Amino acid sequence: MKQFTVTAFFLAVGAMLASAAWSQPLLRDHVFIEEDVIRLGDLFTDAGEKGEITIAKAPAPGAQIVLDADRLYRIAKAYRLPWQMQSRFDRIVIERTSTAVPREEILEALRDSLNAQGLPEEAKIEIANANLQIHVPANQPATIAVKYLQYDKRTQYFSALMVSPANDPLAKEFQVSGRAYATIPIPVLREHANAGDIIRKEDIKWIQMRADRVSSNAVTSAEGLIGNTPRRVIMAGKSIPRNDVRPPVLVAKGDTVTITYETPSMTLRTKGRAMDVGGQNDTIRVMNTQSKFIVDATVTGRNMVSVDSRGPIATSGGTGYVR
């Protein structure tokens, strides 16, 4: 009977020790919280009733904080929580869940307010902080509104006080500044094009581009592209310098061409060899294959060139002038 009592005692003690070991608080690794406060139970498992104790303010929505081993030890000691540090590298990351306000909505809210103060509809808005992100708690709507706006029409600079969520008396305020820019429409390619491709109307789309970033040499009309061909690869969506396109090659260097010389009273034709590459209306050098004279001629079609009636014409009989 005594033996049974001792055995029962040790079993009971073992059960108590196992139970104590099982309920010992353990440090969490990385936690996400929705509320605006941090509780003891966010840091440790098995914190019991103490888990509901508020110990600090939560980070801003979308932000995070890191508590190291020393800070965790002092917290556990302050609240008499039997947590045992495993190493000086113990740490926990606490991250506040959030929803980011889409950048398009930020710009749209700014544009509406700026338009109301005289900003042209086609103007482009740029925020000074290119990496601006506005976060709201995950349990709140990701909306935004302009509370106050200051806009200088002369310099085009603006400063705005924005709130998110919109129409919330407890909404957080954000200071946003930037500048508006005049824009102009320019034609660009929908897809990249290679040298030799013929640009068609359906290959073109229009974009609004800051006027101060459009080169004086840029193509600004569809007529400057349609029917032409790139001299080199042209990337989609980019402004196109005028010297990057040209009329399609109608005469290749070395081609046999028909040379036409025409006046009100006569028309002469002879064969020649192109010394240059040329497109419609280009001036190239052409050598008469019989006389070997070289003249400047204008490309008029596929392997067709003409010589100005006020200049020389090289025929098999020599060079002549018409006055």
mmCIF file with all atom_site columns, C-alpha atoms in Angstrom, residues 60-63 96-101 106 131-138 140-144 164-165 172 174:
data_model
loop_
_atom_site.group_PDB
_atom_site.id
_atom_site.type_symbol
_atom_site.label_atom_id
_atom_site.label_alt_id
_atom_site.label_comp_id
_atom_site.label_asym_id
_atom_site.label_entity_id
_atom_site.label_seq_id
_atom_site.pdbx_PDB_ins_code
_atom_site.Cartn_x
_atom_site.Cartn_y
_atom_site.Cartn_z
_atom_site.occupancy
_atom_site.B_iso_or_equiv
_atom_site.pdbx_formal_charge
_atom_site.auth_seq_id
_atom_site.auth_comp_id
_atom_site.auth_asym_id
_atom_site.auth_atom_id
_atom_site.pdbx_PDB_model_num
ATOM 1  C CA . ALA A 1 60  ? 1.722   52.610 -38.130 1.00 0.00 ? 60  ALA A CA 1
ATOM 2  C CA . PRO A 1 61  ? -0.269  50.625 -40.719 1.00 0.00 ? 61  PRO A CA 1
ATOM 3  C CA . GLY A 1 62  ? 2.167   48.932 -43.094 1.00 0.00 ? 62  GLY A CA 1
ATOM 4  C CA . ALA A 1 63  ? 5.119   49.486 -40.732 1.00 0.00 ? 63  ALA A CA 1
ATOM 5  C CA . ARG A 1 96  ? 0.809   46.101 -38.578 1.00 0.00 ? 96  ARG A CA 1
ATOM 6  C CA . THR A 1 97  ? -1.478  44.837 -41.318 1.00 0.00 ? 97  THR A CA 1
ATOM 7  C CA . SER A 1 98  ? -2.670  47.449 -43.783 1.00 0.00 ? 98  SER A CA 1
ATOM 8  C CA . THR A 1 99  ? -4.085  48.247 -47.186 1.00 0.00 ? 99  THR A CA 1
ATOM 9  C CA . ALA A 1 100 ? -2.193  50.617 -49.494 1.00 0.00 ? 100 ALA A CA 1
ATOM 10 C CA . VAL A 1 101 ? -4.152  53.402 -51.139 1.00 0.00 ? 101 VAL A CA 1
ATOM 11 C CA . ILE A 1 106 ? -4.018  59.658 -54.830 1.00 0.00 ? 106 ILE A CA 1
ATOM 12 C CA . ASN A 1 131 ? 8.037   56.453 -53.503 1.00 0.00 ? 131 ASN A CA 1
ATOM 13 C CA . LEU A 1 132 ? 5.045   57.849 -51.603 1.00 0.00 ? 132 LEU A CA 1
ATOM 14 C CA . GLN A 1 133 ? 2.867   55.136 -50.083 1.00 0.00 ? 133 GLN A CA 1
ATOM 15 C CA . ILE A 1 134 ? -0.197  55.777 -47.952 1.00 0.00 ? 134 ILE A CA 1
ATOM 16 C CA . HIS A 1 135 ? -1.417  52.884 -45.811 1.00 0.00 ? 135 HIS A CA 1
ATOM 17 C CA . VAL A 1 136 ? -4.628  52.528 -43.821 1.00 0.00 ? 136 VAL A CA 1
ATOM 18 C CA . PRO A 1 137 ? -5.473  49.811 -41.287 1.00 0.00 ? 137 PRO A CA 1
ATOM 19 C CA . ALA A 1 138 ? -6.568  46.584 -42.960 1.00 0.00 ? 138 ALA A CA 1
ATOM 20 C CA . GLN A 1 140 ? -10.667 50.325 -42.870 1.00 0.00 ? 140 GLN A CA 1
ATOM 21 C CA . PRO A 1 141 ? -11.450 51.428 -46.472 1.00 0.00 ? 141 PRO A CA 1
ATOM 22 C CA . ALA A 1 142 ? -8.460  52.478 -48.586 1.00 0.00 ? 142 ALA A CA 1
ATOM 23 C CA . THR A 1 143 ? -9.965  55.813 -49.633 1.00 0.00 ? 143 THR A CA 1
ATOM 24 C CA . ILE A 1 144 ? -8.387  59.258 -49.701 1.00 0.00 ? 144 ILE A CA 1
ATOM 25 C CA . SER A 1 164 ? -7.186  58.650 -45.385 1.00 0.00 ? 164 SER A CA 1
ATOM 26 C CA . PRO A 1 165 ? -9.660  57.060 -45.050 1.00 0.00 ? 165 PRO A CA 1
ATOM 27 C CA . LYS A 1 172 ? -4.642  60.182 -40.541 1.00 0.00 ? 172 LYS A CA 1
ATOM 28 C CA . PHE A 1 174 ? -0.553  63.158 -45.020 1.00 0.00 ? 174 PHE A CA 1
#
